């Protein structure tokens, strides 16, 4: 089933790939995989260990020459009626007729859905604009696609209403009123503060998660920062005189560094743990994790320039504060151990996937601490402070600590009984198929794909799947960043496998598929949340389980 | 039950502690714990996280002033008969009368066994000499103990036979004929080459495993090295001229460094994995692990002095060769990543627990790579070589790699499918009670104790026990080295707990106790070997399980 995918040649440009997707191949798996970005066109076959098999960077290089597509404008169609945005909204994914907009054009895509090469994904835009999706899937931005779309045109959106819809108005009573617009595909766990996951059906499409689809974990309203006025203060133990820097200082005075690194929330997969036994917190499913390329300056360079002696034994921790505040004015804060702050890959970033970091992700500056939990990678960072103690922040001292399973009452927690989470344990999850997917027995096999990652730079050495709760295992093919080795792998591993439907399973029955990964230190995931369970539902790394329905 | 132990004061000298053990308290748990070395007299109560609670070094300091006991000589007893050593051997632990020797004295300890404060442990010496045990339990070497012993005297060993028994004769047909004498308490898995575990009943007695009881993993005959003639060559990539050093060079020309560090065989607990599903290899149970203080010189200092540039990007690995050879003359070899070789705690050691390293453990020089698997900590080291590739040694390329559970045939292994084991995953095991121990229901609780450790310097943050397969958990009290923090903890964690016998368990039934540890990166152990199983039976870190019998 993977054969067709493997035939895709590196260097084949997006246009011709896009055309080939219009041939109407409707296999569920091809639909998914054809939408993998060009970076993932070739998977590792078999083991991952030899560097030459890790092809992400090569693939990236091979497609880097593709020009940015021009901006397309739908033609004026005064012969067609004008609709309100609220009219379009009524034609969502459950409506009889499916409408979408592109700029001021309105389109009825009902008949097109079945021939859309991205399959059901088009329904994510139903009742709204396709633009946020096309921003991510650039292959749509061709004359050919516009031509197809215009054949489905049924009307116009009033241009004034369109403009007005883009303007946000501050509301003094709502501290969240100036939060930025978000991509409609994000799965929202909480609006205020905004917390949302990447859709599992889209997360494997790109090795580097597009900025708009990167999961969002906000503790407070998004601060209204200004790249021209933003200041970063570096101070603390071993620094005689605090240093104040603006964003241009960082860009001009320090060596720029790129790091491809995952950010994962400590609460990722909390929902699975909650199903085992009730826990407290945002019910993240499996996609509070994303991977991006971050560009910035080494934290160690900032500290050394400020006067820190790298061998100073009094400095134990480095604290960060963000510009985000709670109603009492308390800023978000966290700290990391000094040795990690001095790691050459720990950076203060100003770019995310070659763009300014978006407002939701820390504009204009955030700390990237590769291999550590998201909570320490402080966004909108304004202050860096060396210290002999940990950050006294609530989020360092009283949150993001996973207590013993024996602690079952939230009011009886001894916060000093465990250390603040820093490095993450080994994790993996199945992104496709989703639970409830129907798989025909005649297929004989099930196509499975997902991600894996471990903290501390411990690369993933293998991912295995079982359809019989661990009796029989199948190894997945892995996709990794070819420029990172297993000793310092901050990027994630995407993987896929084709596993046989177990013998004796008949139509009408379910098959539970489990996955688990092994990292460079040969740590692997526990079977169930039993030994992991903690009242805050953190670091759930138990085997991920998905149940599919076998049909005729 | 731990109360009596906690009353022991730091600084109380060995003599008075030893006297107090003769009061005849026969509680099974006190017997174990009273034999904990002075270093472990105080356990951490509750969480471990605050450094001040880790008391090993303080306790060590408090007892460091105790003078080395004098050598005792049994008096001449011409009034008693003379026995042969073979006569004594007949009075082993299953004989009607239990005999032991001390130097040239023969003693009948049958009546004394029940009042021995170390309990059954005295039976380990039955039919032989108590000297190897007294070498470890120095509290015996007092006038008071000798006085008690002499009351049990029944005869003499002929002094000439005694001398002759200590002389080894080389046998040209047996390459193992010059292997050193070993402690009789070691549990032998293989005689030639010699491979043996520390007895679980003794392993918790000392935070630093006594040299004589340190587990032994030999691949070949023990080489007959000479500390005066031994040479260490440093050469390879980035070194213009090879450097040759003798042991005095190391001691005199380089800064000495102490590191308390665990060595664990990759095959530790293989036997448990074999019970789950057959694997190949030496059937280590749970004590192919020990902890010692190593003294030597930094490998990084040796390399830099030899001309290596610490930032040389071409050097990827550092190879080691030992003086031990197989019949074809092939030496044992292994390598570690360059970054690990440059870690200031990676050393070439010449002392083990303040003594010359014993023959079995690498005399006169061995590499200590804290946090890595034993196989890379090359003994009898003669050569250190920088390189851009891994060691081509059999033990690097074709052994000490844990394959996928999907690889079930030894002849179908793709050795490149996984990397050589370096850092170890998180591990823990129960040392007491042993499976089959009888526990009275009236006790209400079960006293459990064991060890925990993780690779990469990831300190153990907690150890938990369950008597109902993970439904309910109890946290153990931990003992750690107070000079190592959770970020770089090379030493192990000893632990103990008192857990209730589950409700509804009646005399005649069994209770299965499980333990699992969590490390600094929040990795924890998997429930079963299901996801860990590999044909070579390596890195079994599944929950350790012990079944005790509940009696009236």
Short mmCIF file of C-alpha atoms in Angstrom, two decimals, chain A residues 311-496:
data_model
loop_
_atom_site.label_atom_id
_atom_site.label_comp_id
_atom_site.label_asym_id
_atom_site.label_seq_id
_atom_site.Cartn_x
_atom_site.Cartn_y
_atom_site.Cartn_z
CA UNK A 311 32.15 27.40 35.22
CA UNK A 312 30.41 29.43 37.95
CA UNK A 313 29.36 26.74 40.44
CA UNK A 314 27.03 29.06 42.34
CA UNK A 315 24.65 29.41 39.42
CA UNK A 316 22.25 26.47 39.46
CA UNK A 317 19.22 27.73 37.55
CA UNK A 318 18.24 30.26 34.90
CA UNK A 319 14.81 31.92 35.29
CA UNK A 320 12.60 33.29 32.53
CA UNK A 321 9.65 35.64 32.71
CA UNK A 322 7.12 36.33 29.97
CA UNK A 323 5.13 39.47 29.15
CA UNK A 324 1.88 37.61 29.86
CA UNK A 325 0.26 38.48 33.20
CA UNK A 326 -2.66 37.31 35.26
CA UNK A 327 -5.27 39.82 36.61
CA UNK A 328 -3.03 40.59 39.61
CA UNK A 329 -0.10 41.43 37.34
CA UNK A 330 1.84 38.23 38.02
CA UNK A 331 3.90 37.21 35.02
CA UNK A 332 4.32 33.69 33.76
CA UNK A 333 7.68 32.32 34.85
CA UNK A 334 9.79 29.16 34.86
CA UNK A 335 13.40 28.08 35.15
CA UNK A 336 15.76 25.47 33.77
CA UNK A 337 18.98 24.03 35.22
CA UNK A 338 22.09 26.08 34.44
CA UNK A 339 23.76 23.23 32.54
CA UNK A 340 20.79 23.12 30.18
CA UNK A 341 20.85 26.90 29.75
CA UNK A 342 24.48 26.56 28.64
CA UNK A 343 23.65 23.89 26.04
CA UNK A 344 24.48 25.34 22.61
CA UNK A 345 21.03 24.37 21.31
CA UNK A 346 19.09 26.26 23.99
CA UNK A 347 18.14 29.51 22.30
CA UNK A 348 16.13 32.70 22.54
CA UNK A 349 14.19 32.45 19.28
CA UNK A 350 12.80 35.21 17.10
CA UNK A 351 11.73 33.09 14.12
CA UNK A 352 9.45 30.08 13.92
CA UNK A 353 9.63 28.23 10.61
CA UNK A 354 11.37 31.25 9.05
CA UNK A 355 8.62 33.70 10.04
CA UNK A 356 8.34 36.08 12.96
CA UNK A 357 7.06 34.00 15.86
CA UNK A 358 3.24 34.36 15.81
CA UNK A 359 1.50 36.19 18.66
CA UNK A 360 0.21 32.94 20.17
CA UNK A 361 3.67 31.42 20.23
CA UNK A 362 5.64 34.18 21.91
CA UNK A 363 6.01 37.14 19.56
CA UNK A 364 8.57 38.55 19.33
CA UNK A 365 10.84 36.32 21.51
CA UNK A 366 10.49 32.94 23.17
CA UNK A 367 12.89 30.56 24.82
CA UNK A 368 13.45 27.19 23.14
CA UNK A 369 14.80 24.49 25.47
CA UNK A 370 15.12 21.44 23.22
CA UNK A 371 14.16 18.16 24.85
CA UNK A 372 12.39 19.78 27.79
CA UNK A 373 8.70 20.14 28.50
CA UNK A 374 6.82 23.06 26.92
CA UNK A 375 6.19 24.81 30.25
CA UNK A 376 9.87 25.83 30.51
CA UNK A 377 10.06 27.30 26.99
CA UNK A 378 8.76 30.67 28.08
CA UNK A 379 6.94 32.76 25.46
CA UNK A 380 7.01 36.58 25.11
CA UNK A 381 10.18 36.43 27.21
CA UNK A 382 11.22 39.72 28.80
CA UNK A 383 13.61 38.60 31.53
CA UNK A 384 16.41 36.06 31.92
CA UNK A 385 17.89 35.71 35.37
CA UNK A 386 20.70 33.50 36.70
CA UNK A 387 20.17 32.18 40.23
CA UNK A 388 21.19 29.66 42.85
CA UNK A 389 17.54 28.63 43.30
CA UNK A 390 14.71 27.55 41.04
CA UNK A 391 12.16 30.04 39.79
CA UNK A 392 9.67 30.73 42.60
CA UNK A 393 6.91 30.95 39.99
CA UNK A 394 3.67 29.07 40.59
CA UNK A 395 4.21 27.14 37.34
CA UNK A 396 7.63 25.98 38.48
CA UNK A 397 6.86 25.24 42.13
CA UNK A 398 3.19 24.20 42.17
CA UNK A 399 2.44 22.96 38.71
CA UNK A 400 4.10 20.78 36.09
CA UNK A 401 5.19 18.24 38.66
CA UNK A 402 3.90 14.69 38.39
CA UNK A 403 3.21 13.26 41.83
CA UNK A 404 3.12 9.65 42.91
CA UNK A 405 0.06 7.54 42.05
CA UNK A 406 -0.31 7.25 45.83
CA UNK A 407 -1.28 10.95 46.04
CA UNK A 408 -4.98 10.92 45.29
CA UNK A 409 -6.17 14.14 46.94
CA UNK A 410 -5.32 17.49 45.38
CA UNK A 411 -5.28 19.20 48.76
CA UNK A 412 -2.70 16.81 50.20
CA UNK A 413 0.11 17.41 47.75
CA UNK A 414 3.66 17.86 49.03
CA UNK A 415 5.04 19.98 46.21
CA UNK A 416 8.62 19.26 47.23
CA UNK A 417 8.17 15.51 46.96
CA UNK A 418 9.10 15.55 43.27
CA UNK A 419 11.17 17.85 41.07
CA UNK A 420 9.74 20.16 38.40
CA UNK A 421 9.40 18.36 35.07
CA UNK A 422 12.22 19.28 32.72
CA UNK A 423 13.22 16.50 30.29
CA UNK A 424 10.29 14.53 28.89
CA UNK A 425 10.02 10.70 28.96
CA UNK A 426 9.62 8.70 25.74
CA UNK A 427 6.28 9.25 24.00
CA UNK A 428 4.45 8.10 20.89
CA UNK A 429 0.89 8.13 19.57
CA UNK A 430 -1.16 6.92 16.65
CA UNK A 431 -2.61 9.75 14.55
CA UNK A 432 -4.25 7.64 11.88
CA UNK A 433 -6.54 5.73 11.91
CA UNK A 434 -8.75 7.45 14.47
CA UNK A 435 -10.76 5.34 16.89
CA UNK A 436 -13.97 4.31 15.17
CA UNK A 437 -12.47 4.19 11.67
CA UNK A 438 -13.96 1.44 9.55
CA UNK A 439 -11.49 -0.99 7.99
CA UNK A 440 -12.60 -3.64 5.54
CA UNK A 441 -11.54 -7.16 6.43
CA UNK A 442 -10.72 -7.64 2.74
CA UNK A 443 -7.94 -5.07 3.05
CA UNK A 444 -6.07 -7.61 5.14
CA UNK A 445 -3.97 -4.90 6.73
CA UNK A 446 -4.40 -1.62 8.55
CA UNK A 447 -2.30 1.43 7.68
CA UNK A 448 -1.16 3.19 10.82
CA UNK A 449 0.87 6.38 11.23
CA UNK A 450 1.86 8.67 14.08
CA UNK A 451 4.64 10.47 15.86
CA UNK A 452 7.23 9.61 18.52
CA UNK A 453 9.59 11.74 20.57
CA UNK A 454 11.67 11.59 23.72
CA UNK A 455 13.16 14.30 25.90
CA UNK A 456 16.81 15.04 26.58
CA UNK A 457 17.74 14.65 22.91
CA UNK A 458 17.34 10.88 23.14
CA UNK A 459 16.49 9.92 19.58
CA UNK A 460 13.79 7.37 18.82
CA UNK A 461 15.42 4.07 17.84
CA UNK A 462 12.20 2.27 16.96
CA UNK A 463 8.41 2.36 17.07
CA UNK A 464 6.40 -0.81 17.27
CA UNK A 465 2.75 -1.65 16.79
CA UNK A 466 0.60 -4.49 17.95
CA UNK A 467 -2.95 -5.49 17.14
CA UNK A 468 -3.08 -8.14 19.87
CA UNK A 469 -2.11 -6.14 22.97
CA UNK A 470 1.58 -6.84 22.76
CA UNK A 471 1.70 -10.52 21.78
CA UNK A 472 3.00 -9.73 18.29
CA UNK A 473 4.83 -6.56 17.26
CA UNK A 474 5.47 -4.86 13.94
CA UNK A 475 8.19 -2.27 13.45
CA UNK A 476 7.26 1.02 11.83
CA UNK A 477 9.17 2.90 9.15
CA UNK A 478 10.59 6.10 10.57
CA UNK A 479 11.11 9.59 9.23
CA UNK A 480 13.70 11.68 11.08
CA UNK A 481 15.72 14.83 10.59
CA UNK A 482 18.93 13.71 8.86
CA UNK A 483 20.98 16.49 10.46
CA UNK A 484 20.26 15.39 14.03
CA UNK A 485 21.77 12.19 15.37
CA UNK A 486 20.33 9.84 17.99
CA UNK A 487 22.46 11.44 20.71
CA UNK A 488 20.92 14.90 20.27
CA UNK A 489 17.61 14.52 18.50
CA UNK A 490 15.32 17.41 19.36
CA UNK A 491 13.03 16.85 16.37
CA UNK A 492 10.32 14.27 16.42
CA UNK A 493 10.08 11.02 14.50
CA UNK A 494 7.12 10.47 12.21
CA UNK A 495 6.36 6.87 11.45
CA UNK A 496 4.04 4.59 9.53
#
